[in-house]
Amino acid sequence: TIAVFLIGIIFGLSPILTRKIKPDVRTRVLGVCNALAAGIFLAAGLVHLFSEAIELFESLYEIHIVNPAFLLAPVGFFLTFAIDKVLFLKEEDPHKEKHPKKHHHHSIEEDEIPFNEGDHIHVKHTFSGHGHSHGLNVSEDGKPSIANYVLVAVLSFHSILAGFVIGLEDEISTALVVFLALISHHWIESFALGVNLLRASVHIKSMALLILFFSIMAPLGIICGTGLNSVMSNEAGEQLEAYTVSIAAGSFLYVAIVDILVEEFLIIRDKWLKTLGLVLGFCLESGVVLLFESYAHNQEEDH
């Protein structure tokens, strides 16, 4: 549990090192890394969670019409949509004048640097190393947005679920395989979360607290799973896992497509590099998942 926690903290905060890069270059690097993160989440939802949910339902029930995973994944997608775009958004009064807040930074002078972004010219405000990017959910005051909280919630739900599965395992060898699988993509998701928060110009203190919250979830899941192992049957645990994994798959797809890809590709600049990052992220996460799926399958055959 300590190892999982430390991996989440270290890799989640590692994108902060990009603050030493020049603001304009840093903005472009984070844009490509954000697309990479979208590829990781897309693969986590499709290749890992959705396929796992299908297998779980097939092992639990005799399916005659449609696998429940195909119905529950859209439920996860629309639930995440409702939280992100419906429940917490307030309508703005069109007659009310907007007065932009003036940023006060005593240590670094604020500059306005015009630069080309695709087919339009945009004025980038540079302060404290942050670049404001048109088309993205960028925090003007350093506070996390609803989209940031949704991303943390979705990843935390996946982490606590993975930890829960480890805690429910009776055999040490099987639990070790699941644990290694968790570690293998936990660092990728932690890094992707850190990139996304930094790309949104979330203040370092708020970013650290969100990463800390995310990092605690997997160890908490392991503890809860171990505690429930004595009172919950294996079949009940698998049923719970099947339903929750299906919903989590839909949530991951929403975050990857709506919260990251749509927003990131509103900025045409570096579109080919972002596309490459997206494909690399998808291949990286898929490769890790398939590698450990193959290893786990071989372990089952040996037993």
XYZ file of C-alpha atoms in Angstrom:
303
model
C 0.000 0.000 0.000
C 2.870 2.389 0.769
C 4.441 1.667 -2.625
C 1.171 2.452 -4.449
C 0.790 5.673 -2.464
C 4.350 6.849 -3.185
C 4.043 6.055 -6.915
C 0.882 8.165 -7.110
C 2.540 11.117 -5.347
C 5.874 11.040 -7.211
C 4.536 10.622 -10.751
C 1.544 12.870 -10.119
C 3.745 15.790 -9.097
C 6.540 15.124 -11.622
C 4.975 17.374 -14.349
C 5.767 20.342 -12.081
C 9.352 20.049 -13.334
C 8.166 21.524 -16.656
C 7.764 24.895 -14.907
C 11.448 25.529 -15.624
C 10.749 25.526 -19.371
C 9.972 28.789 -21.184
C 6.217 29.592 -20.924
C 5.461 29.363 -24.660
C 7.378 26.083 -25.099
C 5.935 24.725 -21.850
C 2.375 25.410 -23.004
C 3.000 23.461 -26.209
C 4.688 20.570 -24.356
C 1.804 20.317 -21.888
C -0.661 20.363 -24.781
C 0.978 17.311 -26.353
C 1.242 15.613 -22.944
C -2.444 16.320 -22.323
C -3.295 14.541 -25.591
C -1.055 11.681 -24.419
C -3.104 11.585 -21.192
C -6.321 11.394 -23.242
C -4.939 8.360 -25.092
C -4.090 6.716 -21.769
C -7.604 7.296 -20.385
C -9.189 6.148 -23.659
C -7.273 2.865 -23.541
C -7.993 2.469 -19.822
C -11.704 2.777 -20.545
C -11.896 0.609 -23.685
C -9.056 -1.924 -23.566
C -8.859 -2.376 -19.799
C -12.142 -1.628 -18.016
C -14.746 -2.276 -20.725
C -13.209 -5.556 -21.881
C -12.811 -6.652 -18.249
C -16.478 -5.863 -17.539
C -17.584 -7.932 -20.553
C -15.528 -10.912 -19.358
C -16.841 -10.611 -15.795
C -20.493 -10.618 -16.892
C -19.866 -13.571 -19.246
C -18.337 -15.552 -16.370
C -21.179 -14.678 -13.975
C -24.300 -15.072 -16.112
C -25.598 -16.875 -19.171
C -26.104 -13.972 -21.547
C -28.839 -14.456 -24.155
C -29.575 -10.936 -25.451
C -26.960 -8.298 -24.662
C -24.064 -8.118 -22.260
C -24.973 -5.699 -19.388
C -21.582 -4.006 -19.815
C -22.840 -2.462 -23.076
C -25.732 -0.874 -21.161
C -23.866 0.182 -18.021
C -20.923 1.874 -19.769
C -23.242 4.512 -21.332
C -24.763 4.994 -17.853
C -21.277 5.881 -16.571
C -20.752 8.209 -19.525
C -24.021 10.103 -18.982
C -23.630 10.232 -15.199
C -20.229 11.849 -15.619
C -21.704 14.214 -18.214
C -24.481 15.213 -15.793
C -21.974 15.951 -13.038
C -19.581 17.814 -15.325
C -21.934 19.809 -17.557
C -25.387 19.914 -15.933
C -25.597 19.751 -12.141
C -22.985 22.313 -11.113
C -23.113 24.774 -14.003
C -24.957 28.038 -13.405
C -26.559 30.113 -16.129
C -24.931 33.498 -16.563
C -27.014 36.633 -16.894
C -26.450 37.893 -20.478
C -27.318 41.452 -19.408
C -24.713 41.440 -16.667
C -21.433 43.042 -17.660
C -18.356 41.009 -17.126
C -15.429 42.725 -15.513
C -12.277 40.659 -15.912
C -10.326 40.234 -12.751
C -6.941 41.830 -12.666
C -4.144 39.490 -11.689
C -1.771 40.759 -9.068
C 1.634 39.124 -8.945
C 4.360 40.955 -7.106
C 7.215 38.677 -8.076
C 6.637 38.372 -11.829
C 5.460 41.114 -14.124
C 2.450 40.256 -16.306
C 3.077 40.383 -20.034
C 0.832 40.029 -23.029
C 2.409 38.099 -25.848
C 0.479 37.666 -29.104
C 1.072 34.432 -30.963
C -0.560 32.405 -33.731
C -2.701 29.432 -32.696
C -3.793 27.673 -35.847
C -5.965 30.040 -37.820
C -6.254 32.866 -35.339
C -4.100 35.195 -33.276
C -4.381 34.846 -29.534
C -3.001 36.990 -26.733
C -1.392 34.887 -24.094
C -1.163 36.265 -20.554
C 2.002 35.064 -18.892
C 2.199 35.130 -15.125
C 3.796 32.807 -12.591
C 4.845 30.613 -15.504
C 1.245 29.955 -16.615
C 0.015 30.474 -20.153
C -3.684 30.994 -20.757
C -4.806 28.928 -23.716
C -7.887 29.789 -25.713
C -10.456 26.994 -25.869
C -9.298 25.173 -22.737
C -10.788 25.097 -19.255
C -7.963 27.167 -17.808
C -8.220 28.417 -14.246
C -7.857 32.190 -13.956
C -7.412 32.138 -10.163
C -5.585 28.821 -9.726
C -8.652 26.990 -8.366
C -9.618 23.578 -9.802
C -12.651 23.534 -12.129
C -15.551 21.074 -12.084
C -13.835 19.203 -14.939
C -10.686 18.831 -12.796
C -12.699 17.447 -9.877
C -14.531 15.051 -12.218
C -11.221 13.722 -13.546
C -9.863 13.196 -10.016
C -13.127 11.491 -8.980
C -13.106 9.131 -11.976
C -9.454 8.150 -11.492
C -9.940 7.804 -7.725
C -12.963 5.556 -8.266
C -10.880 3.339 -10.558
C -7.986 3.244 -8.064
C -10.141 2.364 -5.057
C -11.873 -0.315 -7.146
C -8.537 -1.837 -8.210
C -7.347 -1.811 -4.596
C -10.649 -3.349 -3.521
C -10.144 -6.256 -5.951
C -6.646 -6.887 -4.550
C -8.015 -6.977 -1.000
C -10.738 -9.484 -1.963
C -8.262 -11.988 -3.425
C -7.681 -15.073 -1.277
C -4.604 -16.413 -3.058
C -1.379 -14.434 -2.634
C -0.153 -15.279 -6.155
C -3.347 -13.950 -7.770
C -3.326 -10.848 -5.567
C 0.302 -10.228 -6.568
C -0.586 -10.345 -10.276
C -3.432 -7.853 -9.752
C -1.128 -5.676 -7.646
C 1.539 -5.605 -10.368
C -1.119 -4.759 -12.931
C -2.283 -1.872 -10.728
C 1.275 -0.567 -10.305
C 1.963 -0.844 -14.031
C -0.689 1.684 -15.048
C -1.036 3.586 -11.755
C 2.093 5.609 -12.495
C 0.839 6.413 -16.002
C -2.526 7.633 -14.716
C -0.849 9.643 -11.936
C 1.398 11.387 -14.457
C -1.539 12.022 -16.802
C -3.549 13.550 -13.940
C -0.646 15.830 -13.009
C -0.274 16.966 -16.632
C -3.988 17.715 -16.928
C -4.067 19.772 -13.713
C -0.932 21.685 -14.675
C -2.319 22.290 -18.177
C -5.419 23.828 -16.540
C -3.156 26.216 -14.547
C -4.320 24.815 -11.212
C -2.313 26.257 -8.318
C 0.477 23.961 -7.089
C -1.008 23.671 -3.588
C -4.446 22.664 -4.928
C -2.804 20.311 -7.411
C -0.791 18.631 -4.642
C -3.931 18.135 -2.514
C -5.829 16.551 -5.422
C -2.897 14.248 -6.234
C -2.677 13.330 -2.535
C -6.385 12.480 -2.498
C -5.998 10.329 -5.621
C -2.915 8.566 -4.226
C -4.736 7.574 -1.017
C -7.591 5.848 -2.868
C -5.811 2.650 -4.002
C -4.354 1.871 -0.534
C -7.790 2.640 0.956
C -9.369 0.187 -1.496
C -6.876 -2.525 -0.529
C -7.676 -2.025 3.175
C -11.459 -2.054 2.555
C -11.227 -5.119 0.307
C -9.178 -7.002 2.891
C -11.712 -6.117 5.586
C -14.679 -7.263 3.481
C -12.941 -10.438 2.300
C -14.090 -12.311 5.389
C -17.762 -11.263 5.105
C -18.292 -11.177 1.317
C -18.312 -14.225 -0.940
C -16.175 -14.345 -4.083
C -19.273 -14.352 -6.302
C -20.710 -11.250 -4.594
C -17.359 -9.518 -4.972
C -17.211 -10.354 -8.679
C -20.780 -9.120 -9.208
C -19.972 -5.817 -7.510
C -16.800 -5.525 -9.570
C -18.625 -6.233 -12.855
C -21.210 -3.475 -12.351
C -18.796 -0.852 -11.032
C -16.140 -1.552 -13.672
C -18.739 -1.123 -16.444
C -19.800 2.277 -15.100
C -16.156 3.299 -14.603
C -15.412 2.428 -18.256
C -18.038 4.910 -19.444
C -16.666 7.584 -17.122
C -13.143 7.122 -18.488
C -14.409 7.476 -22.059
C -16.205 10.708 -21.151
C -13.132 12.236 -19.515
C -10.864 11.253 -22.430
C -13.160 12.444 -25.217
C -15.153 15.385 -23.816
C -12.990 16.859 -21.065
C -9.599 16.473 -22.745
C -9.664 15.728 -26.483
C -12.457 18.099 -27.498
C -10.982 20.912 -25.399
C -7.375 20.311 -26.407
C -8.030 20.107 -30.154
C -9.909 23.413 -30.136
C -6.361 24.744 -30.318
C -5.147 23.814 -33.806
C -1.510 24.505 -33.009
C 0.585 21.315 -32.837
C -2.417 19.217 -33.928
C -0.214 16.542 -35.508
C 2.028 16.280 -32.457
C -1.076 16.032 -30.266
C -2.451 13.295 -32.509
C 0.847 11.435 -32.197
C 0.704 11.877 -28.408
C -2.870 10.536 -28.378
C -1.882 7.410 -30.328
C 1.237 6.859 -28.210
C -0.770 7.187 -24.987
C -3.363 4.706 -26.239
C -0.666 2.228 -27.330
C 1.297 2.612 -24.082
C -1.679 1.905 -21.807
C -2.975 -0.856 -24.122
C 0.441 -2.516 -24.194
C 0.697 -2.520 -20.401
C -2.840 -3.890 -19.988
C -2.391 -6.628 -22.618
C 0.994 -7.622 -21.184
C -0.404 -8.233 -17.727
C -3.587 -9.835 -19.074
C -1.382 -12.331 -20.914
C 0.716 -12.911 -17.779
C -2.391 -13.444 -15.641
C -3.824 -15.879 -18.221
C -0.605 -17.918 -18.194
C -0.666 -17.999 -14.386
C -4.226 -19.372 -14.441
C -3.232 -22.106 -16.908
C -0.307 -23.127 -14.689
C -2.656 -23.584 -11.769
